[in-house]
mmCIF file of C-alpha atoms in Angstrom:
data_model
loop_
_atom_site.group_PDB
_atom_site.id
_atom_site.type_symbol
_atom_site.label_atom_id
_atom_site.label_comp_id
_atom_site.label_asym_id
_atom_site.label_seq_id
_atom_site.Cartn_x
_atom_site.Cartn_y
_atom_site.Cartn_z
ATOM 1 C CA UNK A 1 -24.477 -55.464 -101.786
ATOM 2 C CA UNK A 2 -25.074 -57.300 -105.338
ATOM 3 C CA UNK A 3 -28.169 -57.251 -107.268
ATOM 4 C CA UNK A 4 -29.824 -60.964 -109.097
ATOM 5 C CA UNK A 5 -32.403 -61.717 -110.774
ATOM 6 C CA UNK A 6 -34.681 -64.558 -108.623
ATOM 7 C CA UNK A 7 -36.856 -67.067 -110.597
ATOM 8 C CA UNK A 8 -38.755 -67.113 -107.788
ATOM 9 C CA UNK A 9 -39.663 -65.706 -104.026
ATOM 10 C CA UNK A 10 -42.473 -67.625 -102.289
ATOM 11 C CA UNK A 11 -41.843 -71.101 -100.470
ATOM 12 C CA UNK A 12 -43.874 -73.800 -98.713
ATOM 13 C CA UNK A 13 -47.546 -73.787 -99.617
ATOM 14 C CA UNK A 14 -51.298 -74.471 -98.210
ATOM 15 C CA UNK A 15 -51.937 -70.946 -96.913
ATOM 16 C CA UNK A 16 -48.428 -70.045 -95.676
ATOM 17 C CA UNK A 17 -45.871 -68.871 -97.328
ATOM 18 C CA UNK A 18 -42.610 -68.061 -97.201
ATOM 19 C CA UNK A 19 -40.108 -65.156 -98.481
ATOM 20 C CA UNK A 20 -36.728 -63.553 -98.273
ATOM 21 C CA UNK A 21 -35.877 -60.389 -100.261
ATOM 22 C CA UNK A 22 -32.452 -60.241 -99.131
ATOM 23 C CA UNK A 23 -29.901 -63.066 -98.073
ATOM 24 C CA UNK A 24 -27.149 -62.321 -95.554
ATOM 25 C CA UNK A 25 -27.637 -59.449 -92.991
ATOM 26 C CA UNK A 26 -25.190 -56.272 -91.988
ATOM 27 C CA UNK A 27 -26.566 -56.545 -88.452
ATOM 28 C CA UNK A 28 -23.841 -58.388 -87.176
ATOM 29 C CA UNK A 29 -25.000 -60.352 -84.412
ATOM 30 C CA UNK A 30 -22.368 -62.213 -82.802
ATOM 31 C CA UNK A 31 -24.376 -65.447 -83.043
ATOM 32 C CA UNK A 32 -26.246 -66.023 -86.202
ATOM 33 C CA UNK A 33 -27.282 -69.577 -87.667
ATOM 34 C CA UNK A 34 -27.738 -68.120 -90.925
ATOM 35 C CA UNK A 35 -23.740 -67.629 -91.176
ATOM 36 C CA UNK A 36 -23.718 -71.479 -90.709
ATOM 37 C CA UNK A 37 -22.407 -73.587 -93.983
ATOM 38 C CA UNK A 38 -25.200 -74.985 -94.453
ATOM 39 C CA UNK A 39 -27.525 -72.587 -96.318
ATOM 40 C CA UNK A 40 -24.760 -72.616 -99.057
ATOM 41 C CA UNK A 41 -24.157 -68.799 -99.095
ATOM 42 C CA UNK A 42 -21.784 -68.843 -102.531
ATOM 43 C CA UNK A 43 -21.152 -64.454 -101.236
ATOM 44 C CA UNK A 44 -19.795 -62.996 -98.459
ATOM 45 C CA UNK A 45 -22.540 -62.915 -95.335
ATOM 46 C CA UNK A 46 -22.239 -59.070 -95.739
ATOM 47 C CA UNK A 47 -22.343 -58.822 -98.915
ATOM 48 C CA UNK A 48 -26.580 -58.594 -99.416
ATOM 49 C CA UNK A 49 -27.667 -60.402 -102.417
ATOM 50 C CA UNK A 50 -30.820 -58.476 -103.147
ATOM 51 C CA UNK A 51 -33.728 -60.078 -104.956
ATOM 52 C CA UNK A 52 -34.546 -56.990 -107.574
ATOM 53 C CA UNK A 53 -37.288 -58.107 -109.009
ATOM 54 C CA UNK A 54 -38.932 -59.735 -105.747
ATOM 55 C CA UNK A 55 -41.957 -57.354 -106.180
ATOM 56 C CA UNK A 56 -42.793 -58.401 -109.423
ATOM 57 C CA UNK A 57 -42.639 -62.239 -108.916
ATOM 58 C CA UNK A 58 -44.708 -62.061 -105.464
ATOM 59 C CA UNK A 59 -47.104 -59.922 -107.691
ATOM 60 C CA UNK A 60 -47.570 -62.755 -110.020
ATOM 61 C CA UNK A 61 -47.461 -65.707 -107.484
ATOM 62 C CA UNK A 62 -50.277 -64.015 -105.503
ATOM 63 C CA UNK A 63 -52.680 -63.701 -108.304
ATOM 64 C CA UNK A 64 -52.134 -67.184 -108.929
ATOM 65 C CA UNK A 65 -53.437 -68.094 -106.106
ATOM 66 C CA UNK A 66 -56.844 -69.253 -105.534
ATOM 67 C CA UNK A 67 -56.696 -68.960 -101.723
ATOM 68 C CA UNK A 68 -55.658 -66.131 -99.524
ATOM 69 C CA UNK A 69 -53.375 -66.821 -96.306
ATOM 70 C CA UNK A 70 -50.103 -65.871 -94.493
ATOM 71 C CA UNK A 71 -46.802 -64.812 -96.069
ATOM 72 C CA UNK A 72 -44.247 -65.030 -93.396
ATOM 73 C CA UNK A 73 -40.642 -63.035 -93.974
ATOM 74 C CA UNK A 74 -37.049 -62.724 -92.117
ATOM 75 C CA UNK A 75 -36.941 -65.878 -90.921
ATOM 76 C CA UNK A 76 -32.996 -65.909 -93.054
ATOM 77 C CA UNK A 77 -32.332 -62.247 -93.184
ATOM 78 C CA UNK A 78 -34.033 -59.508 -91.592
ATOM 79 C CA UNK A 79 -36.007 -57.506 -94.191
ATOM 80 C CA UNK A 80 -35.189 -53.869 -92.351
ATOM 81 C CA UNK A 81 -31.727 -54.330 -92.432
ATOM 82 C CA UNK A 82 -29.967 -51.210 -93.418
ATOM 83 C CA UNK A 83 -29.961 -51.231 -96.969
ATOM 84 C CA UNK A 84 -34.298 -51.210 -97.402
ATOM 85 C CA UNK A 85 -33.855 -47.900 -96.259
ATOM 86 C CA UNK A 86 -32.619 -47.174 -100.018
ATOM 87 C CA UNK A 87 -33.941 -49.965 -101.787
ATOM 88 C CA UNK A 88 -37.549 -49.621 -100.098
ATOM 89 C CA UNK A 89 -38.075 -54.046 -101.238
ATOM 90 C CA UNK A 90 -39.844 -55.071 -98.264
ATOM 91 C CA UNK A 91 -42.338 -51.784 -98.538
ATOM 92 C CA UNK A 92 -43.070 -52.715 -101.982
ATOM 93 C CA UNK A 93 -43.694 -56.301 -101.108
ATOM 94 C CA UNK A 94 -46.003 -55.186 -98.048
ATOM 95 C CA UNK A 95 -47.987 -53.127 -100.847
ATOM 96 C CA UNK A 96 -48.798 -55.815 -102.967
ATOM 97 C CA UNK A 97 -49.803 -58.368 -99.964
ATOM 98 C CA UNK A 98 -51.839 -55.425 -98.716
ATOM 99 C CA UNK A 99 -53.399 -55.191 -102.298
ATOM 100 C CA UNK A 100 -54.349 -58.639 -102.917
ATOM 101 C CA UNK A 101 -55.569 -59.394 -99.670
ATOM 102 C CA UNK A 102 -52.813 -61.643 -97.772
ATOM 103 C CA UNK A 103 -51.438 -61.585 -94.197
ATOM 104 C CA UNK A 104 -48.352 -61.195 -93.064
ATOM 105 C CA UNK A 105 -45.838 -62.152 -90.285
ATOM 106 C CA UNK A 106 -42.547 -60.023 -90.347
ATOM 107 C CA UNK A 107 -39.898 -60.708 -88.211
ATOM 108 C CA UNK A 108 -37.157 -58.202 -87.706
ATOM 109 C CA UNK A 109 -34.993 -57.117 -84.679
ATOM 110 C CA UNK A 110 -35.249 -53.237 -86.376
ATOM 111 C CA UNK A 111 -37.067 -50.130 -85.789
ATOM 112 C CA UNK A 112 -36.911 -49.250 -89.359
ATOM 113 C CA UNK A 113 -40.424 -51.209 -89.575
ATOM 114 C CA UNK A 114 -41.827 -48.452 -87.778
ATOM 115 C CA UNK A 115 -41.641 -46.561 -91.472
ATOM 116 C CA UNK A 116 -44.293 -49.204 -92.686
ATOM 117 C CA UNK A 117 -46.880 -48.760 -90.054
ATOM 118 C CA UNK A 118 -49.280 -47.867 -91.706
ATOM 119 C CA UNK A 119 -48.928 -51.091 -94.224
ATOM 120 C CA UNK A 120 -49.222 -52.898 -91.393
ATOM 121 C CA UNK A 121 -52.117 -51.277 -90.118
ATOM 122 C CA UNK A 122 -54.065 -51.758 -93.037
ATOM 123 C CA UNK A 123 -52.760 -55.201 -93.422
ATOM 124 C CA UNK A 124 -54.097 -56.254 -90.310
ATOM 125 C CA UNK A 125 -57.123 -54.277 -90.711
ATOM 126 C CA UNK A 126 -58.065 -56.043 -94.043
ATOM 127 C CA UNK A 127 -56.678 -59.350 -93.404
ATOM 128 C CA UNK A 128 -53.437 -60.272 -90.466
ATOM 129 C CA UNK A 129 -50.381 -58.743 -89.847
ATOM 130 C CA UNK A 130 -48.242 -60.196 -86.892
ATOM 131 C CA UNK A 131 -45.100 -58.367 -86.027
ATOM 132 C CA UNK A 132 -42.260 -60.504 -84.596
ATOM 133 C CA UNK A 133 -38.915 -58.834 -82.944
ATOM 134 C CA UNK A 134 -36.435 -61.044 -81.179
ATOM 135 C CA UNK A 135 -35.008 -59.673 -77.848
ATOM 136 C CA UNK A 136 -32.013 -61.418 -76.155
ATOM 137 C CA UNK A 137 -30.610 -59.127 -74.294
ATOM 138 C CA UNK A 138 -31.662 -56.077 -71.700
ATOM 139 C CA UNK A 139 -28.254 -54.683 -70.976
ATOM 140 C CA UNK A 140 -27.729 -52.100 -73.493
ATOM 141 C CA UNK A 141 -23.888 -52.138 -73.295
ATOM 142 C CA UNK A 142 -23.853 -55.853 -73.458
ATOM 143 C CA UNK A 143 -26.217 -55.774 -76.338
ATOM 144 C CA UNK A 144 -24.427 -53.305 -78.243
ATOM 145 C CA UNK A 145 -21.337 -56.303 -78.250
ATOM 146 C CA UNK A 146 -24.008 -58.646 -79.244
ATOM 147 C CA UNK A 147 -26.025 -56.917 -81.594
ATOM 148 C CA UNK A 148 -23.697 -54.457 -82.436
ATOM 149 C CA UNK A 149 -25.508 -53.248 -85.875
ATOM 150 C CA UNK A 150 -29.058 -52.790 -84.708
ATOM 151 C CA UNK A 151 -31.344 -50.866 -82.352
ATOM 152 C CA UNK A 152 -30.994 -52.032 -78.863
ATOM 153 C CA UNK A 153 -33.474 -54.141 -76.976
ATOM 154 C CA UNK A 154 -35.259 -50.583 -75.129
ATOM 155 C CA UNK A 155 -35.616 -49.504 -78.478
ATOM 156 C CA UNK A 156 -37.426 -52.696 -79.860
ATOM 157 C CA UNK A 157 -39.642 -52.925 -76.989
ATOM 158 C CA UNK A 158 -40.842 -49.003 -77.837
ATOM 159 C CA UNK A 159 -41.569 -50.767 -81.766
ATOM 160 C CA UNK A 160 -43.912 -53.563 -79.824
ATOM 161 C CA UNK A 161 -45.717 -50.350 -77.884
ATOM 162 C CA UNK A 162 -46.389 -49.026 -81.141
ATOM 163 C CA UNK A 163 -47.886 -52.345 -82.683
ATOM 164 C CA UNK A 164 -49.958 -52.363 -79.399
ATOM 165 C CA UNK A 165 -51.226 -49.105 -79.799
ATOM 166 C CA UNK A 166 -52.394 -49.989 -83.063
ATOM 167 C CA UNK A 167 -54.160 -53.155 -81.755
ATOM 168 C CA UNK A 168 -51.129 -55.195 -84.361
ATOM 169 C CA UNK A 169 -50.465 -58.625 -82.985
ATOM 170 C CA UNK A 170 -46.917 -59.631 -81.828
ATOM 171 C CA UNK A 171 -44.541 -62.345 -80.850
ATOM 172 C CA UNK A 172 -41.344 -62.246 -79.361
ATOM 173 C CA UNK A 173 -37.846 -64.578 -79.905
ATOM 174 C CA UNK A 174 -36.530 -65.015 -76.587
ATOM 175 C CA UNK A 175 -33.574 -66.636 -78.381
ATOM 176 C CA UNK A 176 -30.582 -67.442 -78.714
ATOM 177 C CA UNK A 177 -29.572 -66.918 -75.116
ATOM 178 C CA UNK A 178 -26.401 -67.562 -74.148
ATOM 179 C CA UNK A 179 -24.155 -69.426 -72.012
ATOM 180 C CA UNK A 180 -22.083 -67.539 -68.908
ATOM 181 C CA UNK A 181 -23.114 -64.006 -70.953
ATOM 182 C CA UNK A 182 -26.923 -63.818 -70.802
ATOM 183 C CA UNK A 183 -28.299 -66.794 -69.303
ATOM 184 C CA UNK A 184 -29.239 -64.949 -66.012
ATOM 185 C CA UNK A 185 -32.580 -64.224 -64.189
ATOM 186 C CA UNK A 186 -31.250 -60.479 -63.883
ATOM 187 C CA UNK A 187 -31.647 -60.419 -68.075
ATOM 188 C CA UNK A 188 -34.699 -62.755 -68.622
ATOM 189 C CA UNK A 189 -36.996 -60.707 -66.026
ATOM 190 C CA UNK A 190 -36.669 -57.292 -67.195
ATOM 191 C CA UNK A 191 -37.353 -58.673 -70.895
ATOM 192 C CA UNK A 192 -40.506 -61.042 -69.927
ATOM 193 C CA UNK A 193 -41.662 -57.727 -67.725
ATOM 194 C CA UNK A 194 -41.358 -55.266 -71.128
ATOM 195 C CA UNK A 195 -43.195 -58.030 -72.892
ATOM 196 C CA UNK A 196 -45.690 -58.227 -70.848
ATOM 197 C CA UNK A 197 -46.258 -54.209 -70.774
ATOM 198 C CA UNK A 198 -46.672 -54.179 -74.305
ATOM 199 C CA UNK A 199 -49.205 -56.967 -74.322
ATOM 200 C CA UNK A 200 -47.213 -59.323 -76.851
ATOM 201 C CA UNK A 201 -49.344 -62.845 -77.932
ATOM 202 C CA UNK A 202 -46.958 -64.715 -77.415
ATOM 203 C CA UNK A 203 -42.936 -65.999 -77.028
ATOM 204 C CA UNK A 204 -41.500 -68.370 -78.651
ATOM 205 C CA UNK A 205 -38.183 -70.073 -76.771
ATOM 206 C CA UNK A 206 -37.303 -73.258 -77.877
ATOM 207 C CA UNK A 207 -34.634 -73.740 -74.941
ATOM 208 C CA UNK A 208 -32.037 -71.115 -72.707
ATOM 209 C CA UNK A 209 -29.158 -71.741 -74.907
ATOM 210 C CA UNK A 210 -27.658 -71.551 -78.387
ATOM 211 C CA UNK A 211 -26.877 -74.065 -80.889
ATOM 212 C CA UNK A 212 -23.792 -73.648 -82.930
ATOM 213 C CA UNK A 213 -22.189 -75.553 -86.483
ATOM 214 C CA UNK A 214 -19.987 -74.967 -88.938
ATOM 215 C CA UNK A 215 -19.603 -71.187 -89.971
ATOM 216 C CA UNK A 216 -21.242 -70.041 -87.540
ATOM 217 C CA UNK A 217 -19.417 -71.337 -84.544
ATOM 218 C CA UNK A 218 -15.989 -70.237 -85.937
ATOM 219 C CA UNK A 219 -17.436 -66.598 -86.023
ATOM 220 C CA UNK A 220 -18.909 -66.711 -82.758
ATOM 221 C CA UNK A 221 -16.027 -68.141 -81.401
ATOM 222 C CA UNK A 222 -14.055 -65.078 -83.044
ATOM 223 C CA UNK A 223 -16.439 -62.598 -81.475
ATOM 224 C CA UNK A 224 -15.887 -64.433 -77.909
ATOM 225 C CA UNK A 225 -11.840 -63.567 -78.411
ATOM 226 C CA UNK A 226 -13.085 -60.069 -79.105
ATOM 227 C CA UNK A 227 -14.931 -59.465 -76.628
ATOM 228 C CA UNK A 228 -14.909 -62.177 -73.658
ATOM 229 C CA UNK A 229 -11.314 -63.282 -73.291
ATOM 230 C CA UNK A 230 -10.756 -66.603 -71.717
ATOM 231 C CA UNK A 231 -14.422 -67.637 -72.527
ATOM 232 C CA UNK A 232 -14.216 -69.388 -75.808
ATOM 233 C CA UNK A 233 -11.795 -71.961 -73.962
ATOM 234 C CA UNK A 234 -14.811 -72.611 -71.271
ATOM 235 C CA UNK A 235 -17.630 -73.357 -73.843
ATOM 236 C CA UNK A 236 -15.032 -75.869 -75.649
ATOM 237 C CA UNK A 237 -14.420 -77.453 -72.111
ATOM 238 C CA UNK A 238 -18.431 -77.595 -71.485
ATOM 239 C CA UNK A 239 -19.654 -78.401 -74.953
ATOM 240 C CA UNK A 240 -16.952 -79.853 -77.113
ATOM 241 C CA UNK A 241 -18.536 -79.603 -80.758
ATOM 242 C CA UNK A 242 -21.907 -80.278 -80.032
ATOM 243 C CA UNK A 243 -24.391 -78.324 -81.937
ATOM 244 C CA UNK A 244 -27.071 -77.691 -79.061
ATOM 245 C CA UNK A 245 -25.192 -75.484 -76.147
ATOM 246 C CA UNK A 246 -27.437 -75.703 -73.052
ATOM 247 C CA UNK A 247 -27.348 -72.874 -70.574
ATOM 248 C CA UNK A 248 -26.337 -74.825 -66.802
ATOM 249 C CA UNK A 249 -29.267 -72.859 -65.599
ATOM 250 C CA UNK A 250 -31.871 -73.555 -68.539
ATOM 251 C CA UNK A 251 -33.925 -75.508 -66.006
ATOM 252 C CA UNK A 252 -34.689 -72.500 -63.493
ATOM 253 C CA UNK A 253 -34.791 -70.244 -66.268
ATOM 254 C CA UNK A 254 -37.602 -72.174 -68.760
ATOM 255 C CA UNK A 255 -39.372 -72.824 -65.251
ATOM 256 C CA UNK A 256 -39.169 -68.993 -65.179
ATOM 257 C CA UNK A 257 -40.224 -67.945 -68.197
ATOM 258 C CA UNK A 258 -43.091 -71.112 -68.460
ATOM 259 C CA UNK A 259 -44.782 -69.603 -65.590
ATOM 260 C CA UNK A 260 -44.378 -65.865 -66.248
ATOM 261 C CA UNK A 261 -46.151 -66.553 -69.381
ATOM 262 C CA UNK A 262 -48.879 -68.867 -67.397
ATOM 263 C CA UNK A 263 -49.994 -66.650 -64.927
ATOM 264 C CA UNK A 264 -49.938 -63.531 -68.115
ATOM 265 C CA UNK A 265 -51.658 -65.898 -70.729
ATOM 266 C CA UNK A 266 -48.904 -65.641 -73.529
ATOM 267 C CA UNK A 267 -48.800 -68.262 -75.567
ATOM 268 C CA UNK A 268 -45.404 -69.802 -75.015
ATOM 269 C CA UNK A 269 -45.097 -72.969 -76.689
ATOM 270 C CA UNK A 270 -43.494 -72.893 -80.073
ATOM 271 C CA UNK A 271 -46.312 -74.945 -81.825
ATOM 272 C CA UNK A 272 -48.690 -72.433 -80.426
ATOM 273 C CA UNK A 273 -47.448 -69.491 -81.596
ATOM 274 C CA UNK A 274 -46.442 -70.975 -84.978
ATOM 275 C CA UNK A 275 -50.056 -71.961 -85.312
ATOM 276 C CA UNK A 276 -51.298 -68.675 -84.334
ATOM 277 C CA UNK A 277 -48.918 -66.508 -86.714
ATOM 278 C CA UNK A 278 -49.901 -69.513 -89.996
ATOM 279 C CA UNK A 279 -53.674 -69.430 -89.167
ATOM 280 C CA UNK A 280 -55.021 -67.226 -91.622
ATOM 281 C CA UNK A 281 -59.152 -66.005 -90.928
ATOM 282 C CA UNK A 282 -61.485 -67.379 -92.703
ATOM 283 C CA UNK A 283 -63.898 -64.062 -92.687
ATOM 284 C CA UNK A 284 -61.457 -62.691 -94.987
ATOM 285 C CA UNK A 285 -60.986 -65.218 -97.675
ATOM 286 C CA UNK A 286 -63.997 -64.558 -99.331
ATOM 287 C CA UNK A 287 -63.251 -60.681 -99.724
ATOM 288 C CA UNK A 288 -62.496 -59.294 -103.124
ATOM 289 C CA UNK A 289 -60.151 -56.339 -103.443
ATOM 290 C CA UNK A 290 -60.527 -53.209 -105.908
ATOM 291 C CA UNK A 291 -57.971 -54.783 -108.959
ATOM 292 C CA UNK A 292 -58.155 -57.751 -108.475
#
């Protein structure tokens, strides 16, 4: 973990916003995009690069702004990975979107959110809090190789009951899934089933399948060795280099999952749930908070 000094935190604009405290992640899933070339990471992927002063610049970018709306975070790097426990970043960031009256969509495959709910109970009482958690995977052995760094998928699903309870919005990633390891009906059930329990809004699965590209395919690949021997040799006979890895039964699969979420009313179509966790309301953009 290394410390800098950011010149700045929030991204995009016209009522949603975007922000990462911390870049790279010490949950070590097997298959993450962010460990692709890419994004330029000049550090290792473990080593966190914490923004220090990220509560002080979203302090001052917020009252700049003459209308409220969404601040979306951990769509690089999760903002509960293990080192907020310490550094408390994202808690101090909820504060000050809590004070000056903006929503918020976190996204996070931890339970250590659970220590903010009640930021995000009086986020989404004053304003909108979503809560996103990805779940890939429902065998807890198998998502222990997977995941191996972070609460397991049982555990997660408890976090969305407690959102529920609390009448807090969520979405789920049903993503990456993954060729000859996950990409079964016997996995994607049991997950769609919890979600549906829980009452989530909505769940967002682009395709069954992963994409892979440089960095992150050679420690994937790696991981595969590890833990699957024989199988990295299979996805370079079925995909070559290609950067979107289909599962061979995506088709029965997104057929499964389209009309699970049909018949349950979950919004399931990217677009849909993007628009629903950007929309900020419009009964709250009038509403003046004490300070400000």
């Amino acid at each position: 973990m290394h410390f800098v000094e950011a010149k700045g935190i929030l991204t995009g604009g016209k009522g949603h916003y975007g922000m990462n405290i911390y870049r790279g992640c010490s949950h070590g899933c097997i298959y993450c995009d962010s460990r692709s070339k890419c994004y330029q990471f000049t550090h290792a992927f473990e080593d966190i690069e914490v923004k220090q002063n990220a509560p002080e610049l979203l302090d001052q970018a917020l009252k700049s702004k003459r209308k409220k709306g969404m601040i979306g975070t951990g769509s690089m790097s999760d903002p509960y990975m293990h080192c907020e426990e310490k550094l408390g970043l994202t808690r101090k960031c909820l504060e000050i979107i809590c004070h000056h009256g903006f929503g918020v969509a976190v996204q996070t495959k931890s339970d250590r959110i659970l220590r903010d709910l009640d930021l995000l109970e009086e986020i989404n009482r004053n304003s909108k809090c979503v809560v996103q958690m990805t779940l890939t995977t429902w065998d807890p052995l198998l998502c222990r190789i997977i995941e191996p760094n972070v609460c397991n998928t049982q555990r997660r699903i408890e976090v969305l009951e407690e959102m529920q309870k609390r009448s807090i919005p969520t979405v789920v990633w049903l993503t990456p899934i993954l060729p000859f390891i996950n990409d079964t009906e016997d996995n994607i059930r049991p997950i769609l089933e919890a979600c549906a329990q829980v009452q989530v809004k909505g769940i967002i699965c682009f395709d069954m399948g992963l994409t892979l590209r440089e960095g992150d395919r050679e420690y994937y690949y790696a991981a595969l060795n590890r833990h699957f021997p024989g199988l990295k040799e299979r996805y370079i006979r079925t995909y070559g280099n290609a950067y979107e890895l289909p599962s061979q039964n995506r088709e029965r699969l997104m057929k499964l999952f389209e009309d699970f979420c049909r018949v349950r009313s979950i919004l399931y179509r990217p677009k849909d749930c993007f628009s629903y966790m950007s929309v900020f309301p419009e009964k709250f953009q009038q509403i003046r908070f004490p300070g400000i």
